[in-house]
Short mmCIF file of C-alpha atoms and ligand atoms in Angstrom, two decimals:
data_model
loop_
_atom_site.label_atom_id
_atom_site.label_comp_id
_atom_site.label_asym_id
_atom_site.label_seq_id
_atom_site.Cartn_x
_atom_site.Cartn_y
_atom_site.Cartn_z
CA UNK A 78 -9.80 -21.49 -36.85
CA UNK A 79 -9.80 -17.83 -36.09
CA UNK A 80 -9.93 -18.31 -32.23
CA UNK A 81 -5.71 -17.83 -31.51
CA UNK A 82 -4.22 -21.18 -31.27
CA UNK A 83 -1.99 -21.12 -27.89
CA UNK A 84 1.83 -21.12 -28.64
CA UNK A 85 2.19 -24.61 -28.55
CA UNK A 86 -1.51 -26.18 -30.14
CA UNK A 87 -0.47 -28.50 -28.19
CA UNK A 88 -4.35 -27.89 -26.14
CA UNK A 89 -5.88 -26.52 -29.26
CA UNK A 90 -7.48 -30.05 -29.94
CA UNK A 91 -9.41 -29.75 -26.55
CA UNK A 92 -11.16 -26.80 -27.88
CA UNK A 93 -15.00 -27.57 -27.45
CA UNK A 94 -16.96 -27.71 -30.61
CA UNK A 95 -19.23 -24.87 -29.00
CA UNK A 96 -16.51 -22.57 -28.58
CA UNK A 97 -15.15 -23.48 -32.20
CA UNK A 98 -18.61 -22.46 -33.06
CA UNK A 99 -18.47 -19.08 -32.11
CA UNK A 100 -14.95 -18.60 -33.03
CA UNK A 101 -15.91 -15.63 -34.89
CA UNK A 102 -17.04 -13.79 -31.58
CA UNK A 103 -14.34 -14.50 -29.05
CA UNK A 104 -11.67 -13.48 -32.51
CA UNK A 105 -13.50 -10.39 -32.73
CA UNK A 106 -14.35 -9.18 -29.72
CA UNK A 107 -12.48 -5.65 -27.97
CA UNK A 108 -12.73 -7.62 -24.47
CA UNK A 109 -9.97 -9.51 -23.41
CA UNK A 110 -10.92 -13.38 -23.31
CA UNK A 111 -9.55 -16.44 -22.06
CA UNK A 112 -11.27 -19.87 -22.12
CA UNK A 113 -10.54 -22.66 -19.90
CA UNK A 114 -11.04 -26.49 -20.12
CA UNK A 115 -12.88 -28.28 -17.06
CA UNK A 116 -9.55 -29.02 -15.62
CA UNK A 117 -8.95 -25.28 -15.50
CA UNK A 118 -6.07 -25.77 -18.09
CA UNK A 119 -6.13 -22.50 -20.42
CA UNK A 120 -7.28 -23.98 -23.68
CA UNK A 121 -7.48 -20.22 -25.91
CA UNK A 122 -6.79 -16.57 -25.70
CA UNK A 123 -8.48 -13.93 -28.17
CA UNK A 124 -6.17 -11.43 -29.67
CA UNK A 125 -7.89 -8.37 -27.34
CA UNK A 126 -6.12 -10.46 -24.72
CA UNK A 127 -2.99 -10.59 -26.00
CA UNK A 128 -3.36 -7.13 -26.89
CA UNK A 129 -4.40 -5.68 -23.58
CA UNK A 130 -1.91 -8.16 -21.65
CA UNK A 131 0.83 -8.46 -24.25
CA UNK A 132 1.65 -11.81 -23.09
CA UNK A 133 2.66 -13.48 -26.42
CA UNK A 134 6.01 -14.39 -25.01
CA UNK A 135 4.45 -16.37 -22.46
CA UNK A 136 3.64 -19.71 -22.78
CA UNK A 137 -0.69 -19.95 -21.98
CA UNK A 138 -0.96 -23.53 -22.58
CA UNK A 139 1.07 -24.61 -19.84
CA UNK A 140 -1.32 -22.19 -17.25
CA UNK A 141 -3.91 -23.71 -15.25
CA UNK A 142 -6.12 -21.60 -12.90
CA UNK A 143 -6.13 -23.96 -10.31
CA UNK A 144 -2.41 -24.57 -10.10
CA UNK A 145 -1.96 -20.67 -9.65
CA UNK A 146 -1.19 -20.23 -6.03
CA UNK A 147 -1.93 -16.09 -6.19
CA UNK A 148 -5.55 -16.92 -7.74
CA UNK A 149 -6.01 -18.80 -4.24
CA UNK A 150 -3.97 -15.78 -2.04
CA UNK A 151 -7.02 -13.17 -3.96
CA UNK A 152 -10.09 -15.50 -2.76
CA UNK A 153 -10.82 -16.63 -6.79
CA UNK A 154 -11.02 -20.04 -6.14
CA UNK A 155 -14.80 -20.04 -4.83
CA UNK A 156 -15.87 -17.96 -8.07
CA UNK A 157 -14.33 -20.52 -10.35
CA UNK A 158 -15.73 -23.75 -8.57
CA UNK A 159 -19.50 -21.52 -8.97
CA UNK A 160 -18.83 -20.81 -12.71
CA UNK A 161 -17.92 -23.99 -13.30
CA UNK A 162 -20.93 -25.36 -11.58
CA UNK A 163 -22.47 -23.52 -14.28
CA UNK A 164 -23.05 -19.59 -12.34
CA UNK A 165 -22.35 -16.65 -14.42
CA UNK A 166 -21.29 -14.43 -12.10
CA UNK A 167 -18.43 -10.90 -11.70
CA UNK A 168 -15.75 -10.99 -9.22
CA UNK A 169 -15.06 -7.66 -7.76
CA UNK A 170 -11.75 -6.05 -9.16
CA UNK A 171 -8.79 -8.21 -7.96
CA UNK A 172 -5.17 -6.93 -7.68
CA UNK A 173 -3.16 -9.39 -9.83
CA UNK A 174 0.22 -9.58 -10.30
CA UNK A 175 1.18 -11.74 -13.76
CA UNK A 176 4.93 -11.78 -12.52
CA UNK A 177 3.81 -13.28 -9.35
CA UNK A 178 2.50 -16.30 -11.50
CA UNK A 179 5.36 -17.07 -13.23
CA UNK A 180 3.84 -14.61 -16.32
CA UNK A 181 4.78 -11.61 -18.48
CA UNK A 182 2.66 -8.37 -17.60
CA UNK A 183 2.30 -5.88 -15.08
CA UNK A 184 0.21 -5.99 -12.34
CA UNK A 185 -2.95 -4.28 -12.50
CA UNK A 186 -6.30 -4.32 -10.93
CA UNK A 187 -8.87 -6.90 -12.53
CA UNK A 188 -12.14 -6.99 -12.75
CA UNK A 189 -12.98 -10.65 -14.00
CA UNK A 190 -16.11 -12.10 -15.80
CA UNK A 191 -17.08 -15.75 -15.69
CA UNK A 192 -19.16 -17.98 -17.87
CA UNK A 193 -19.72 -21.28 -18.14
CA UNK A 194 -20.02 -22.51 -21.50
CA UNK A 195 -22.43 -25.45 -22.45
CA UNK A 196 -22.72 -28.25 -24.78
CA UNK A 197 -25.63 -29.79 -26.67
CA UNK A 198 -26.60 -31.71 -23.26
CA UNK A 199 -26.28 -28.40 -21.69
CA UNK A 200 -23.72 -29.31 -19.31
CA UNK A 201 -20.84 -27.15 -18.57
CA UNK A 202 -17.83 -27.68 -20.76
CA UNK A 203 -15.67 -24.88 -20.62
CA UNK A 204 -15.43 -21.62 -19.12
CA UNK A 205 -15.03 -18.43 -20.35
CA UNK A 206 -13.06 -15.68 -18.63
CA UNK A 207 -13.62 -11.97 -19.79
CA UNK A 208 -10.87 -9.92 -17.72
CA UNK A 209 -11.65 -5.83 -17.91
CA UNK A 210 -8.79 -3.63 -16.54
CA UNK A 211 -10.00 -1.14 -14.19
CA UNK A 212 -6.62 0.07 -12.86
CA UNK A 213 -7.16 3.23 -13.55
CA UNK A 214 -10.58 3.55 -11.83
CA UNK A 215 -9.42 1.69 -8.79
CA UNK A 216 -6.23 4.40 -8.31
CA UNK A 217 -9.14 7.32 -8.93
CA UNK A 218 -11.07 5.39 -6.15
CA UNK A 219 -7.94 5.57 -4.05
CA UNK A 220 -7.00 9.16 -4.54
CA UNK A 221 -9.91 10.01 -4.07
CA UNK A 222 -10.02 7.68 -0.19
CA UNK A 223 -6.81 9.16 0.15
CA UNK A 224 -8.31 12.95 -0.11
CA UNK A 225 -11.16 12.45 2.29
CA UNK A 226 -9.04 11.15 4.88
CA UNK A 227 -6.65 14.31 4.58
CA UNK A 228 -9.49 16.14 4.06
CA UNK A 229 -11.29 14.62 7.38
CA UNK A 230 -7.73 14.99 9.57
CA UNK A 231 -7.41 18.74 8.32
CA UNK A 232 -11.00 19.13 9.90
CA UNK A 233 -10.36 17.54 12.89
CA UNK A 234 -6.89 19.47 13.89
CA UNK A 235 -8.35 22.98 12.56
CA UNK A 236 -11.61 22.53 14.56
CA UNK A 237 -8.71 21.57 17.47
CA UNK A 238 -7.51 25.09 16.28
CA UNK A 239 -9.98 27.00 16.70
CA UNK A 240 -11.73 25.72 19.80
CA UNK A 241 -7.62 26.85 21.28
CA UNK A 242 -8.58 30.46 21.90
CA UNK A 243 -12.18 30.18 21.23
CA UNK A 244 -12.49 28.58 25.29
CA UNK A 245 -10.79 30.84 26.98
CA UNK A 246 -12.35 33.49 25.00
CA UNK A 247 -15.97 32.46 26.37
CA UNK A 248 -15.03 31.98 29.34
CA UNK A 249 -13.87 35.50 30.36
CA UNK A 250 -17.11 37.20 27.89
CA UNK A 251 -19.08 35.16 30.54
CA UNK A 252 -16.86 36.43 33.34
CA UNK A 253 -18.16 39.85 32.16
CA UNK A 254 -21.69 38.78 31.70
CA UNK A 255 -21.87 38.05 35.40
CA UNK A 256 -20.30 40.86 36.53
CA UNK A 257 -23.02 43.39 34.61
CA UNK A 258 -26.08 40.50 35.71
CA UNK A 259 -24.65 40.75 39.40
CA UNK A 260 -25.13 44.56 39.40
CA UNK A 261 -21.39 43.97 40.94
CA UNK A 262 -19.71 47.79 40.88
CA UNK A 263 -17.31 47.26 37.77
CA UNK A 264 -13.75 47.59 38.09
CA UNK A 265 -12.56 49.65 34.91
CA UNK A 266 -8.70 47.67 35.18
CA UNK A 267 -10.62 44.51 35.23
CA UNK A 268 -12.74 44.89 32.59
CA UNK A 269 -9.62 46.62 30.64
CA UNK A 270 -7.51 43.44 31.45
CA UNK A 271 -10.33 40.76 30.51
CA UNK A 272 -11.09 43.17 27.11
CA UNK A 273 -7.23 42.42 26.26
CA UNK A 274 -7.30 39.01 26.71
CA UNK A 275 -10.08 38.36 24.58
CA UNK A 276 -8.69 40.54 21.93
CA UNK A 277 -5.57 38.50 21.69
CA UNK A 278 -7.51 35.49 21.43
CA UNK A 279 -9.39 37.23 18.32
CA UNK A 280 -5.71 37.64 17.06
CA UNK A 281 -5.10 34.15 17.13
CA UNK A 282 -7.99 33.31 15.49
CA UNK A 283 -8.02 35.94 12.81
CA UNK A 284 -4.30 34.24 11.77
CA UNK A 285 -5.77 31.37 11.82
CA UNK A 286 -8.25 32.10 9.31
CA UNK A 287 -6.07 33.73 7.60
CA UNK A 288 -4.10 30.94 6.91
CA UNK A 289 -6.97 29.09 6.14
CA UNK A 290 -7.75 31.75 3.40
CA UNK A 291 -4.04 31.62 1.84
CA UNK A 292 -4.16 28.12 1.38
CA UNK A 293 -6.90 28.17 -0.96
CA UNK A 294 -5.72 31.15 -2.91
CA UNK A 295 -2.14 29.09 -3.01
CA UNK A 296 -4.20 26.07 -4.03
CA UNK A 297 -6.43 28.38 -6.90
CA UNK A 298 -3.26 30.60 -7.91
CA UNK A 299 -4.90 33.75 -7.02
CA UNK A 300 -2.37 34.95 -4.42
CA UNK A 301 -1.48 38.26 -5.41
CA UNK A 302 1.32 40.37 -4.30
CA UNK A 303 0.46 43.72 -4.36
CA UNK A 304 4.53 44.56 -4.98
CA UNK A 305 6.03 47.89 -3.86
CA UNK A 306 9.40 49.77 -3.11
CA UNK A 307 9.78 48.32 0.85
CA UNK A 308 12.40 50.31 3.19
CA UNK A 309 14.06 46.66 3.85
CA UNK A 310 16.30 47.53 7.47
CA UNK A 311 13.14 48.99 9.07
CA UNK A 312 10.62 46.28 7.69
CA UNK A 313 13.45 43.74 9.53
CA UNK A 314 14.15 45.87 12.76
CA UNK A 315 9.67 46.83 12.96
CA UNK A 316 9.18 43.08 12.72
CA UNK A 317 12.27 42.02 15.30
CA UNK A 318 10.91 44.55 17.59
CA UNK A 319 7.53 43.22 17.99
CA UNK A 320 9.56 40.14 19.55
CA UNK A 321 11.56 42.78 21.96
CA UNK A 322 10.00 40.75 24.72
CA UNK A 323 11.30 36.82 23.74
CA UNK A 324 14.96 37.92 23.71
CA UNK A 325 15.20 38.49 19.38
CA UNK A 326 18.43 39.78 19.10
CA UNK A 327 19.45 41.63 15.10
CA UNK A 328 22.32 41.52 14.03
CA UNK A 329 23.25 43.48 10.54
CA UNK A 330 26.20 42.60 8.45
CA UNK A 331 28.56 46.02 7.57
CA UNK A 332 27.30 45.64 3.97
CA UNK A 333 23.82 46.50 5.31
CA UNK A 334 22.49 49.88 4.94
CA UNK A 335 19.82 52.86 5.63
CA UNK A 336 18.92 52.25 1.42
CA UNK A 337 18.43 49.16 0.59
CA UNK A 338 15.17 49.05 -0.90
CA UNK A 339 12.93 45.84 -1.91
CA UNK A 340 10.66 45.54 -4.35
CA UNK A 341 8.31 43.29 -2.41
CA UNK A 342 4.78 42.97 -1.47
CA UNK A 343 5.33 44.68 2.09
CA UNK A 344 2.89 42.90 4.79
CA UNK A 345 3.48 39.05 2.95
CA UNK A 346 7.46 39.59 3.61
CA UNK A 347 6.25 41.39 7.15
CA UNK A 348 4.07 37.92 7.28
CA UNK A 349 7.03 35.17 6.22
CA UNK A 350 9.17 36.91 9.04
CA UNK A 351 6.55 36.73 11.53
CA UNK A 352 5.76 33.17 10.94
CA UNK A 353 9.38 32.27 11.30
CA UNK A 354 10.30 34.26 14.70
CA UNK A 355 6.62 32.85 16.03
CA UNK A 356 7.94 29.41 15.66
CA UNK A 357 11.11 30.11 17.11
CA UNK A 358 8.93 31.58 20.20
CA UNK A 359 6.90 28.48 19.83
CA UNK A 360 9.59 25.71 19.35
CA UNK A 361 12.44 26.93 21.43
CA UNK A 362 10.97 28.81 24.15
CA UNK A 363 13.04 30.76 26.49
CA UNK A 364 15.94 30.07 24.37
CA UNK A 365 17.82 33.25 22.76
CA UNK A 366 16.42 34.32 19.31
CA UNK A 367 19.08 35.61 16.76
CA UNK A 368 18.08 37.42 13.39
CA UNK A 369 21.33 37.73 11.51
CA UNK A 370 21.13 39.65 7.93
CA UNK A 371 23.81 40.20 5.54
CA UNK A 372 23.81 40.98 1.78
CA UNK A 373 25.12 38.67 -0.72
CA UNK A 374 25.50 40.63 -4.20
CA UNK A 375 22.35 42.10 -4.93
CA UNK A 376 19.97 39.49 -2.35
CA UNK A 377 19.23 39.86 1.05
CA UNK A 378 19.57 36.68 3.43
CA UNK A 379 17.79 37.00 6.59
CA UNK A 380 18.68 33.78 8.99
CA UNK A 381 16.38 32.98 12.08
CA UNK A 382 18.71 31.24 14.39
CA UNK A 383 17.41 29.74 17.72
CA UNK A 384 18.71 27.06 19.80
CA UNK A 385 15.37 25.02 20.59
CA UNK A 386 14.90 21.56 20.04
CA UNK A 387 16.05 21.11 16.08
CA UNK A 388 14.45 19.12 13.61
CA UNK A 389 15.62 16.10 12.41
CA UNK A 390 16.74 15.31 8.80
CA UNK A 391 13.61 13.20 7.74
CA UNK A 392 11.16 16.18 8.57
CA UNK A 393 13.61 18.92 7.58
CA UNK A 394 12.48 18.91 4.11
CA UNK A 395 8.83 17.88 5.11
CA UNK A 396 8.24 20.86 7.15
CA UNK A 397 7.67 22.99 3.81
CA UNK A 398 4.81 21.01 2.64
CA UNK A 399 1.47 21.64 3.43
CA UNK A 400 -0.02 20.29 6.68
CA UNK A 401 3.38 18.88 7.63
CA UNK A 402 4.46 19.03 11.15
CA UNK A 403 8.12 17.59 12.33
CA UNK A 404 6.64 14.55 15.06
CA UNK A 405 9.55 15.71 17.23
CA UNK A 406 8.57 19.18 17.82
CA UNK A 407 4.77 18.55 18.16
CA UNK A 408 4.02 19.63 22.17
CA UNK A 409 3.46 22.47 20.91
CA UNK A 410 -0.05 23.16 18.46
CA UNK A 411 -0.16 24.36 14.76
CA UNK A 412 -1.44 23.19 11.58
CA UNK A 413 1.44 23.34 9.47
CA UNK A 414 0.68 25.45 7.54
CA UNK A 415 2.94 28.89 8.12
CA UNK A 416 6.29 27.53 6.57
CA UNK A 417 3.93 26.35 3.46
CA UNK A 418 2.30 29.62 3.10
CA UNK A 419 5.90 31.50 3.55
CA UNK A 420 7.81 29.09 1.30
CA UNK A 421 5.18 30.11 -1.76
CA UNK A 422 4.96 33.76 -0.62
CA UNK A 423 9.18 33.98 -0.90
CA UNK A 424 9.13 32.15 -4.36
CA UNK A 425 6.66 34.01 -5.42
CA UNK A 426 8.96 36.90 -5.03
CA UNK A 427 12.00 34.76 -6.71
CA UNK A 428 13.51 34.00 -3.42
CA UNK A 429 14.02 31.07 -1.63
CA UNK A 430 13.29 30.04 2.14
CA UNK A 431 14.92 26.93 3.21
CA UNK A 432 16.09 25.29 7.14
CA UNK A 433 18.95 23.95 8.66
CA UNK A 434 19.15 22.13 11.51
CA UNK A 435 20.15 19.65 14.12
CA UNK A 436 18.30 17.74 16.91
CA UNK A 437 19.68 19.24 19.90
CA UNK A 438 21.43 22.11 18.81
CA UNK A 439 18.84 24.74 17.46
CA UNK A 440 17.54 25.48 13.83
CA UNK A 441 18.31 28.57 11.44
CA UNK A 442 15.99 29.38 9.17
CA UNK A 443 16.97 31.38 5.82
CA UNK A 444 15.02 33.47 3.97
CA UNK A 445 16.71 35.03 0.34
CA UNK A 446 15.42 37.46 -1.33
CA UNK A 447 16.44 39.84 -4.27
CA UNK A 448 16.97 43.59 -3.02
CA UNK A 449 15.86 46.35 -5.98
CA UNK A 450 19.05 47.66 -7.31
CA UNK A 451 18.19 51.28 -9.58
CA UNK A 452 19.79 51.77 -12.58
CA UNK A 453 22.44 54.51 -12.37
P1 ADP B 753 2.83 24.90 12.72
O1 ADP B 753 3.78 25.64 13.59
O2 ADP B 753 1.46 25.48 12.69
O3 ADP B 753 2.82 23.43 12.97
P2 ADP B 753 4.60 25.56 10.48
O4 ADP B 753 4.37 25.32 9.03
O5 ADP B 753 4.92 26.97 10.86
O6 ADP B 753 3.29 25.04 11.20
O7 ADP B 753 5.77 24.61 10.96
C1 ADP B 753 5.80 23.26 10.54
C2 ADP B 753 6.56 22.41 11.53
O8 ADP B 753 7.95 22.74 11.50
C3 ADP B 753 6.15 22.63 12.98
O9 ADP B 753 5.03 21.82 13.30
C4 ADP B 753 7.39 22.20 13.75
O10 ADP B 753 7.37 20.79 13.91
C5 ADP B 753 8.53 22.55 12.80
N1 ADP B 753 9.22 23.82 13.15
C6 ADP B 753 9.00 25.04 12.63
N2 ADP B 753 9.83 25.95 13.16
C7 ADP B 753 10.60 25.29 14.06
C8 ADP B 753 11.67 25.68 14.96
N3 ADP B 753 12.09 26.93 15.01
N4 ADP B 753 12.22 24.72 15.72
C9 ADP B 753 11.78 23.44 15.64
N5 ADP B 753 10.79 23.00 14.83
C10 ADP B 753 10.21 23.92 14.04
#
C-alpha cells in the first residue's frame, strides 16, 4: 500500500477501496493531500504532505476536522459539510495555525481543495483535502495593501502641502487682477508688498518640491554630491544669519577657526542646516535658538539647541525615517521628510546626524561631520 499508513495504522483499515485504488496517485503526487473518513477522522496523508508540513512527529490518526475548534474560528465548517454532500469546491486561503490545533508546523496561509470521493454506488465516501501554501503570495498581497495605503496617505498630506501656500498665493494674484480690471490708480508699495508675498509662497513650494525630488533620488540612489573644498565657519555663520530674525544665537568653541575647510557638497550641508534651524523656528517658536560648534579631533559637531516642546523617546528615533512625524509636535504642518533627506545627505558624507531630547525641556540636534585635514 503505497498511500502512507498514519503513525499508528490504527485507521489504515478504514481506507476506502476507491482510494486504495488510486494509491498510486495520491503517493505520487507534488500536492500536499490528506483524506478524511465520513466522520471527518483523518484516515491518510501523502508524503508531499508530510513533506510540505513536516508533521511526521505528529500523530494524524488521532485528528478529526470536526473536533478542531480553529477549523470552526476560520468559517471551514460550511465547506466541509458541502464537500461532503458531495460539492467539489476551493476555500479561499485561510490563515491556519497547526500549533493552535494541538499540531507540529508553522502557521501559514492555506488555500484548501475539497473533493468528495465516491464509491461504486456513487455515494460519497471519503473526502479528499488538497492544501496549497500560498503564504508567500498572501504577504506579497499585503505589502503590496500596505504600499497603497502609504502611498494614498503620502498623497493626501502632500496635496495638504501644497494647497498651504498655493491659497494664499491666489488669493493676492486675484487681489492684483482686480486692481488692473478696476482701472484703480496702482499703488507701487502695494503691488511691491503683494509681489513679496507671493514670492515667498513660491519659496515654500519650490522646497517642497524639492523634497519631493530628493526622495526619489534617495529612493533610486542617484543623489549626487557634487563635493568641494567648503570655507566651514562662514557656511555656519551665512546659514545662522539667515535666522538673525528668530533669535539663532552661534556660539564657536576656541578650537574653531578662520581655516577649517570641508570637503563637502556645499548647498546639501547649507540644506541639512537649514532644515534643522527651520524646525527649531517651526517647533519651538519664540523660544531662543542656540547653534553651538566645536571640533572634536578632525570632525566638526554642529548642535541645534532650542527649548520648544521636545520629543519624546518613542518618536526620537522615528523622526529620521521617512514620512515620520513625532504625534506630539504635530500643530504645526510638514511631511516628514527634512530630517530623512538630511540624515542620508550627512551619511552620505560619512557623518552622522542624530537628536536628543526631552518633553518639556527643548531638543538639540547634532550634526558630525569630518573636516578636510591637508597633508603637511
Ligand atoms: P516635518 O517638519 O516636515 O514634519 P521633519 O522630517 O523635518 O519633517 O521632522 C520630522 C518630525 O520631527 C516633525 O514632524 C516633528 O514632529 C519633529 N521635530 C523636528 N524638529 C523638531 C524640534 N526642533 N522640536 C520638536 N520636534 C521636532
Amino acid at each position: 500500500m503505497s498511500v502512507v499508513d498514519l503513525k499508528s495504522g490504527r485507521r489504515a483499515s478504514k481506507l476506502p477501496v476507491e482510494i486504495r485504488r488510486y494509491s498510486a496517485f495520491f503517493e505520487q503526487s507534488s500536492l500536499p493531500m490528506e483524506i478524511f473518513a465520513m466522520n471527518g477522522d483523518c484516515i491518510a496523508v501523502n508524503r508531499a504532505w508530510i513533506e510540505v508540513f513536516a508533521a511526521l512527529e505528529t500523530d494524524y490518526s488521532r485528528y478529526n476536522l470536526f473536533q478542531d475548534q480553529q477549523l470552526v474560528e476560520i468559517g471551514m465548517i460550511p465547506y466541509l459539510r458541502r464537500a461532503y454532500k458531495g460539492e467539489a469546491l476551493s476555500v479561499p486561503p485561510v490563515y491556519y495555525d497547526p500549533s493552535a490545533s494541538g499540531k507540529e508546523g508553522r502557521a501559514r496561509w492555506l488555500e484548501c481543495h475539497l473533493f468528495p470521493i465516491r464509491n461504486e454506488k456513487n455515494r460519497v465516501c471519503a473526502l479528499a483535502m488538497i492544501l496549497v501554501d500560498v503564504s508567500e503570495k498572501k504577504m506579497a498581497e499585503m505589502m503590496n495593501l500596505q504600499a497603497i495605503r502609504v502611498r494614498d496617505e503620502f498623497i493626501s498630506i502632500a496635496a495638504h502641502e501644497i494647497k498651504t501656500p498655493l491659497c494664499p498665493m491666489k488669493l493676492q494674484i486675484e487681489v492684483l487682477l482686480k486692481m488692473f480690471q478696476t482701472g484703480e490708480p496702482l499703488d507701487r508699495d502695494r503691488i511691491y508688498r503683494i509681489l513679496q508675498a507671493v514670492h515667498r509662497q513660491t519659496q515654500v513650494m519650490t522646497s517642497l518640491i524639492d523634497n519631493f525630488l530628493d526622495v526619489s533620488r534617495l529612493n533610486t540612489g542617484s543623489l549626487e554630491l557634487k563635493i568641494e573644498f567648503v570655507p566651514v565657519l562662514k557656511l555656519i555663520m551665512d546659514v545662522c544669519d539667515r535666522y538673525a530674525l528668530h533669535s539663532v544665537f552661534t556660539i564657536f568653541s576656541s578650537e574653531c577657526h578662520q581655516k577649517l575647510i570641508g570637503a563637502w557638497d556645499r548647498l546639501r550641508i547649507e540644506q541639512v542646516l537649514v532644515n534643522l534651524l527651520s524646525n527649531a523656528v517651526k517647533y519651538a517658536p519664540g523660544s531662543p535658538i542656540r547653534v553651538e560648534v566645536r571640533i572634536v579631533k578632525d570632525e566638526i559637531i554642529i548642535a541645534v539647541v532650542d527649548q520648544g516642546p521636545g520629543i519624546s523617546k518613542e518618536n526620537i528615533s522615528r523622526i529620521f525615517e521617512r514620512y515620520a512625524r513625532a504625534d506630539e509636535n504635530n500643530m504645526a504642518t510638514g511631511l516628514g521628510l527634512g530630517l530623512y533627506i538630511a540624515k542620508q545627505i550627512v551619511e552620505a558624507h560619512h557623518g552622522a546626524l542624530w537628536a536628543e531630547s526631552e518633553v518639556g525641556k527643548g531638543s538639540t540636534f547634532y550634526v558630525k561631520l569630518p573636516l578636510f585635514i591637508p597633508e603637511v
